[in-house]
mmCIF file of C-alpha atoms in Angstrom:
data_model
loop_
_atom_site.group_PDB
_atom_site.id
_atom_site.type_symbol
_atom_site.label_atom_id
_atom_site.label_comp_id
_atom_site.label_asym_id
_atom_site.label_seq_id
_atom_site.Cartn_x
_atom_site.Cartn_y
_atom_site.Cartn_z
ATOM 1 C CA MET A 1033 111.947 -109.639 -140.636
ATOM 2 C CA ARG A 1034 115.894 -108.197 -140.514
ATOM 3 C CA ALA A 1035 117.902 -109.099 -143.578
ATOM 4 C CA ARG A 1036 120.062 -111.584 -141.880
ATOM 5 C CA THR A 1037 116.752 -113.534 -140.797
ATOM 6 C CA LEU A 1038 115.412 -113.439 -143.995
ATOM 7 C CA ALA A 1039 118.191 -114.404 -145.647
ATOM 8 C CA CYS A 1040 118.910 -117.493 -143.250
ATOM 9 C CA ALA A 1041 115.128 -118.162 -143.744
ATOM 10 C CA LEU A 1042 115.512 -118.656 -147.428
ATOM 11 C CA ALA A 1043 118.656 -120.457 -147.472
ATOM 12 C CA ALA A 1044 117.002 -123.075 -145.446
ATOM 13 C CA GLY A 1045 114.551 -123.730 -148.123
ATOM 14 C CA HIS A 1046 111.577 -121.554 -147.059
ATOM 15 C CA ALA A 1047 110.191 -119.939 -149.943
ATOM 16 C CA LEU A 1048 108.404 -116.753 -149.033
ATOM 17 C CA ARG A 1049 104.856 -117.218 -150.476
ATOM 18 C CA ARG A 1050 101.992 -115.251 -151.333
ATOM 19 C CA PRO A 1051 100.411 -114.217 -148.168
ATOM 20 C CA LEU A 1052 96.643 -113.910 -148.350
ATOM 21 C CA ILE A 1053 95.464 -110.355 -146.519
ATOM 22 C CA VAL A 1054 92.023 -110.149 -145.709
ATOM 23 C CA PHE A 1055 91.237 -106.600 -144.965
ATOM 24 C CA GLY A 1056 88.182 -104.150 -144.020
ATOM 25 C CA ARG A 1057 87.360 -101.853 -142.008
ATOM 26 C CA PRO A 1058 87.177 -101.276 -138.329
ATOM 27 C CA GLY A 1059 83.805 -103.771 -137.758
ATOM 28 C CA ALA A 1060 84.335 -105.374 -141.150
ATOM 29 C CA GLY A 1061 84.526 -108.947 -139.737
ATOM 30 C CA LYS A 1062 87.668 -109.730 -141.304
ATOM 31 C CA THR A 1063 88.609 -111.395 -138.075
ATOM 32 C CA THR A 1064 85.870 -113.388 -138.000
ATOM 33 C CA ILE A 1065 86.139 -114.348 -141.615
ATOM 34 C CA ALA A 1066 89.783 -115.167 -141.741
ATOM 35 C CA ASP A 1067 89.316 -117.386 -138.274
ATOM 36 C CA ALA A 1068 86.257 -119.099 -139.921
ATOM 37 C CA LEU A 1069 88.744 -119.722 -142.970
ATOM 38 C CA LEU A 1070 91.750 -121.114 -140.804
ATOM 39 C CA ARG A 1071 89.379 -123.193 -139.491
ATOM 40 C CA GLU A 1072 88.401 -124.762 -142.564
ATOM 41 C CA ALA A 1073 91.594 -124.919 -144.035
ATOM 42 C CA PRO A 1074 93.678 -126.266 -141.240
ATOM 43 C CA TRP A 1075 96.466 -127.046 -143.761
ATOM 44 C CA CYS A 1076 96.936 -122.845 -143.025
ATOM 45 C CA ALA A 1077 98.901 -120.316 -140.675
ATOM 46 C CA GLY A 1078 96.988 -117.249 -139.529
ATOM 47 C CA CYS A 1079 98.093 -114.039 -138.748
ATOM 48 C CA ASP A 1080 96.365 -111.093 -137.248
ATOM 49 C CA LEU A 1081 97.722 -107.988 -137.260
ATOM 50 C CA ASP A 1082 96.077 -106.394 -134.323
ATOM 51 C CA VAL A 1083 98.967 -107.852 -131.988
ATOM 52 C CA CYS A 1084 101.462 -105.349 -133.681
ATOM 53 C CA VAL A 1085 99.646 -102.622 -132.909
ATOM 54 C CA PRO A 1086 101.517 -101.678 -130.307
ATOM 55 C CA GLN A 1087 99.497 -100.154 -126.960
ATOM 56 C CA TRP A 1088 100.468 -96.628 -127.168
ATOM 57 C CA MET A 1089 99.358 -96.647 -130.086
ATOM 58 C CA ARG A 1090 95.829 -98.549 -128.968
ATOM 59 C CA ASP A 1091 95.080 -95.366 -125.939
ATOM 60 C CA ASN A 1092 95.589 -93.088 -128.791
ATOM 61 C CA PHE A 1093 92.900 -94.805 -131.052
ATOM 62 C CA SER A 1094 90.740 -94.633 -128.310
ATOM 63 C CA LYS A 1095 90.977 -91.365 -127.061
ATOM 64 C CA GLY A 1096 90.268 -90.640 -131.211
ATOM 65 C CA VAL A 1097 94.315 -89.664 -131.831
ATOM 66 C CA TYR A 1098 95.821 -91.631 -134.642
ATOM 67 C CA PRO A 1099 99.604 -92.012 -135.496
ATOM 68 C CA THR A 1100 101.097 -89.146 -138.120
ATOM 69 C CA LEU A 1101 102.267 -91.024 -141.290
ATOM 70 C CA GLU A 1102 105.864 -91.237 -140.088
ATOM 71 C CA GLN A 1103 104.753 -93.604 -137.206
ATOM 72 C CA ARG A 1104 102.257 -95.289 -139.305
ATOM 73 C CA GLN A 1105 105.077 -96.241 -141.916
ATOM 74 C CA VAL A 1106 107.428 -97.194 -139.241
ATOM 75 C CA PHE A 1107 104.020 -99.472 -137.541
ATOM 76 C CA ALA A 1108 103.682 -100.973 -141.071
ATOM 77 C CA GLY A 1109 107.080 -101.150 -142.101
ATOM 78 C CA GLU A 1110 107.353 -103.675 -138.745
ATOM 79 C CA ALA A 1111 103.774 -105.589 -139.439
ATOM 80 C CA ALA A 1112 105.497 -106.309 -142.706
ATOM 81 C CA SER A 1113 108.721 -107.908 -140.990
ATOM 82 C CA TYR A 1114 106.074 -110.025 -138.803
ATOM 83 C CA VAL A 1115 104.355 -111.321 -141.565
ATOM 84 C CA GLU A 1116 107.287 -112.450 -142.904
ATOM 85 C CA GLU A 1117 108.969 -113.731 -140.018
ATOM 86 C CA ALA A 1118 105.274 -116.001 -140.423
ATOM 87 C CA LEU A 1119 105.822 -116.170 -143.568
ATOM 88 C CA ALA A 1120 109.238 -117.940 -142.938
ATOM 89 C CA SER A 1121 108.214 -120.090 -139.950
ATOM 90 C CA ALA A 1122 105.083 -121.380 -141.063
ATOM 91 C CA ALA A 1123 107.438 -123.818 -143.697
ATOM 92 C CA SER A 1124 104.922 -124.012 -146.776
ATOM 93 C CA ALA A 1125 101.731 -123.602 -145.428
ATOM 94 C CA PRO A 1126 99.777 -120.779 -146.736
ATOM 95 C CA LEU A 1127 99.601 -117.752 -144.349
ATOM 96 C CA VAL A 1128 96.683 -115.881 -143.513
ATOM 97 C CA VAL A 1129 96.753 -112.176 -142.330
ATOM 98 C CA SER A 1130 94.110 -109.902 -141.669
ATOM 99 C CA PHE A 1131 94.272 -106.380 -141.036
ATOM 100 C CA SER A 1132 92.106 -102.743 -141.417
ATOM 101 C CA PHE A 1133 94.808 -101.530 -143.664
ATOM 102 C CA VAL A 1134 92.918 -97.999 -143.476
ATOM 103 C CA ASN A 1135 94.682 -96.203 -144.932
ATOM 104 C CA ASP A 1136 96.641 -95.857 -148.546
ATOM 105 C CA ASP A 1137 99.868 -95.636 -146.944
ATOM 106 C CA LEU A 1138 99.782 -98.868 -145.078
ATOM 107 C CA ARG A 1139 98.086 -101.147 -147.913
ATOM 108 C CA ASP A 1140 101.617 -99.446 -149.910
ATOM 109 C CA VAL A 1141 104.475 -100.878 -147.853
ATOM 110 C CA PHE A 1142 102.719 -104.304 -147.826
ATOM 111 C CA ARG A 1143 102.321 -103.952 -151.560
ATOM 112 C CA ALA A 1144 105.704 -102.515 -152.196
ATOM 113 C CA ARG A 1145 106.505 -106.050 -149.719
ATOM 114 C CA PHE A 1146 104.623 -108.743 -150.605
ATOM 115 C CA PRO A 1147 103.700 -107.934 -154.596
ATOM 116 C CA ASP A 1148 101.739 -111.159 -155.056
ATOM 117 C CA ALA A 1149 99.844 -111.312 -152.102
ATOM 118 C CA HIS A 1150 95.774 -111.907 -153.044
ATOM 119 C CA TRP A 1151 93.893 -109.381 -151.154
ATOM 120 C CA ALA A 1152 90.710 -109.912 -149.807
ATOM 121 C CA LEU A 1153 88.124 -106.852 -148.840
ATOM 122 C CA VAL A 1154 85.016 -107.485 -147.025
ATOM 123 C CA ASP A 1155 82.978 -104.691 -147.908
ATOM 124 C CA THR A 1156 80.851 -103.368 -145.226
ATOM 125 C CA ALA A 1157 79.302 -100.308 -144.449
ATOM 126 C CA GLU A 1158 80.386 -98.042 -141.887
ATOM 127 C CA ALA A 1159 77.310 -97.749 -140.480
ATOM 128 C CA ASP A 1160 76.711 -102.039 -139.753
ATOM 129 C CA ALA A 1161 80.600 -101.863 -138.671
ATOM 130 C CA VAL A 1162 79.903 -99.187 -136.236
ATOM 131 C CA GLU A 1163 77.132 -100.899 -134.751
ATOM 132 C CA ARG A 1164 79.457 -104.491 -134.901
ATOM 133 C CA ILE A 1165 82.094 -102.836 -132.800
ATOM 134 C CA LEU A 1166 80.135 -101.040 -130.101
ATOM 135 C CA ALA A 1167 78.477 -104.604 -129.727
ATOM 136 C CA ARG A 1168 81.950 -106.072 -128.965
ATOM 137 C CA GLU A 1169 83.985 -105.129 -125.473
ATOM 138 C CA GLY A 1170 87.755 -104.376 -125.470
ATOM 139 C CA HIS A 1171 88.074 -103.094 -129.274
ATOM 140 C CA PHE A 1172 90.754 -99.989 -129.588
ATOM 141 C CA TYR A 1173 88.911 -97.925 -131.283
ATOM 142 C CA GLU A 1174 86.384 -95.519 -130.283
ATOM 143 C CA VAL A 1175 84.151 -94.369 -132.207
ATOM 144 C CA ASP A 1176 83.367 -90.715 -132.594
ATOM 145 C CA ASP A 1177 81.769 -89.354 -135.403
ATOM 146 C CA GLU A 1178 83.742 -85.999 -134.366
ATOM 147 C CA ARG A 1179 86.805 -88.302 -135.888
ATOM 148 C CA GLY A 1180 86.499 -87.277 -139.473
ATOM 149 C CA GLY A 1181 89.645 -88.400 -142.263
ATOM 150 C CA GLU A 1182 91.813 -91.217 -139.924
ATOM 151 C CA TRP A 1183 88.235 -93.106 -139.022
ATOM 152 C CA LYS A 1184 86.916 -92.989 -143.168
ATOM 153 C CA PHE A 1185 87.980 -96.437 -145.048
ATOM 154 C CA ALA A 1186 89.959 -94.808 -147.557
ATOM 155 C CA PRO A 1187 89.018 -96.778 -151.343
ATOM 156 C CA VAL A 1188 90.675 -99.264 -152.441
ATOM 157 C CA ALA A 1189 92.896 -98.354 -155.515
ATOM 158 C CA PHE A 1190 94.384 -101.812 -156.733
ATOM 159 C CA GLY A 1191 92.579 -105.162 -157.877
ATOM 160 C CA HIS A 1192 91.560 -107.312 -154.640
ATOM 161 C CA LEU A 1193 88.531 -109.558 -154.750
ATOM 162 C CA ARG A 1194 84.981 -108.129 -153.260
ATOM 163 C CA LEU A 1195 83.366 -110.242 -150.212
ATOM 164 C CA ASP A 1196 80.524 -108.723 -148.889
ATOM 165 C CA GLY A 1197 80.550 -108.472 -145.421
ATOM 166 C CA ARG A 1198 76.843 -108.705 -144.959
ATOM 167 C CA ARG A 1199 77.010 -112.236 -146.285
ATOM 168 C CA PRO A 1200 77.149 -115.566 -144.276
ATOM 169 C CA ILE A 1201 80.636 -116.640 -143.328
ATOM 170 C CA ALA A 1202 80.812 -119.859 -145.079
ATOM 171 C CA GLU A 1203 79.729 -118.654 -148.396
ATOM 172 C CA ASN A 1204 82.998 -115.713 -147.659
ATOM 173 C CA VAL A 1205 84.865 -118.390 -146.587
ATOM 174 C CA ALA A 1206 83.761 -120.995 -149.534
ATOM 175 C CA GLU A 1207 85.115 -117.664 -152.383
ATOM 176 C CA LEU A 1208 88.638 -117.713 -150.037
ATOM 177 C CA LEU A 1209 89.445 -121.258 -149.824
ATOM 178 C CA PRO A 1210 90.673 -121.699 -153.583
ATOM 179 C CA LEU A 1211 93.343 -118.814 -153.024
ATOM 180 C CA VAL A 1212 94.648 -121.134 -150.126
ATOM 181 C CA ALA A 1213 94.738 -124.267 -151.734
ATOM 182 C CA GLU A 1214 96.514 -123.208 -154.748
ATOM 183 C CA LYS A 1215 100.223 -124.043 -155.190
ATOM 184 C CA THR A 1216 102.458 -121.243 -155.204
#
């Protein structure tokens, strides 16, 4: 969000609240869990950052071409601005954000912009995630064992809630509900 827009939102009484960031490797089940949480907690607003991924990046992902660090940082900054706008427009509703955050640099941008965010990792084995991706149509990742490190989900080196991606969705949602019910 541009600084002026953010200042206007804050002046109008919209406080930037603590978002709940549901993240995990592609195919982990994060969007499924976030969508189920939004159905269970209709007072929340949702924000799936896949809508922020530009078409050129999607096209390159499908060819196994990954953005440079500089391109990822620009993307992360734009996605963080999108979340700031969503927070400002959601009035007082808690905001549930879902995205992969595969790389540390993407996480670092969001951790700097949203230092009080709740982070919930949907922890799913790579083999299970690949199976899920192969079963769905229209996902922009092309699963390829030759890819190397960019496909690998970087270890998480900060405090977060761990959700088991193989558990029933309702159990994971039950763990998240207290985070969106609390007054922030």
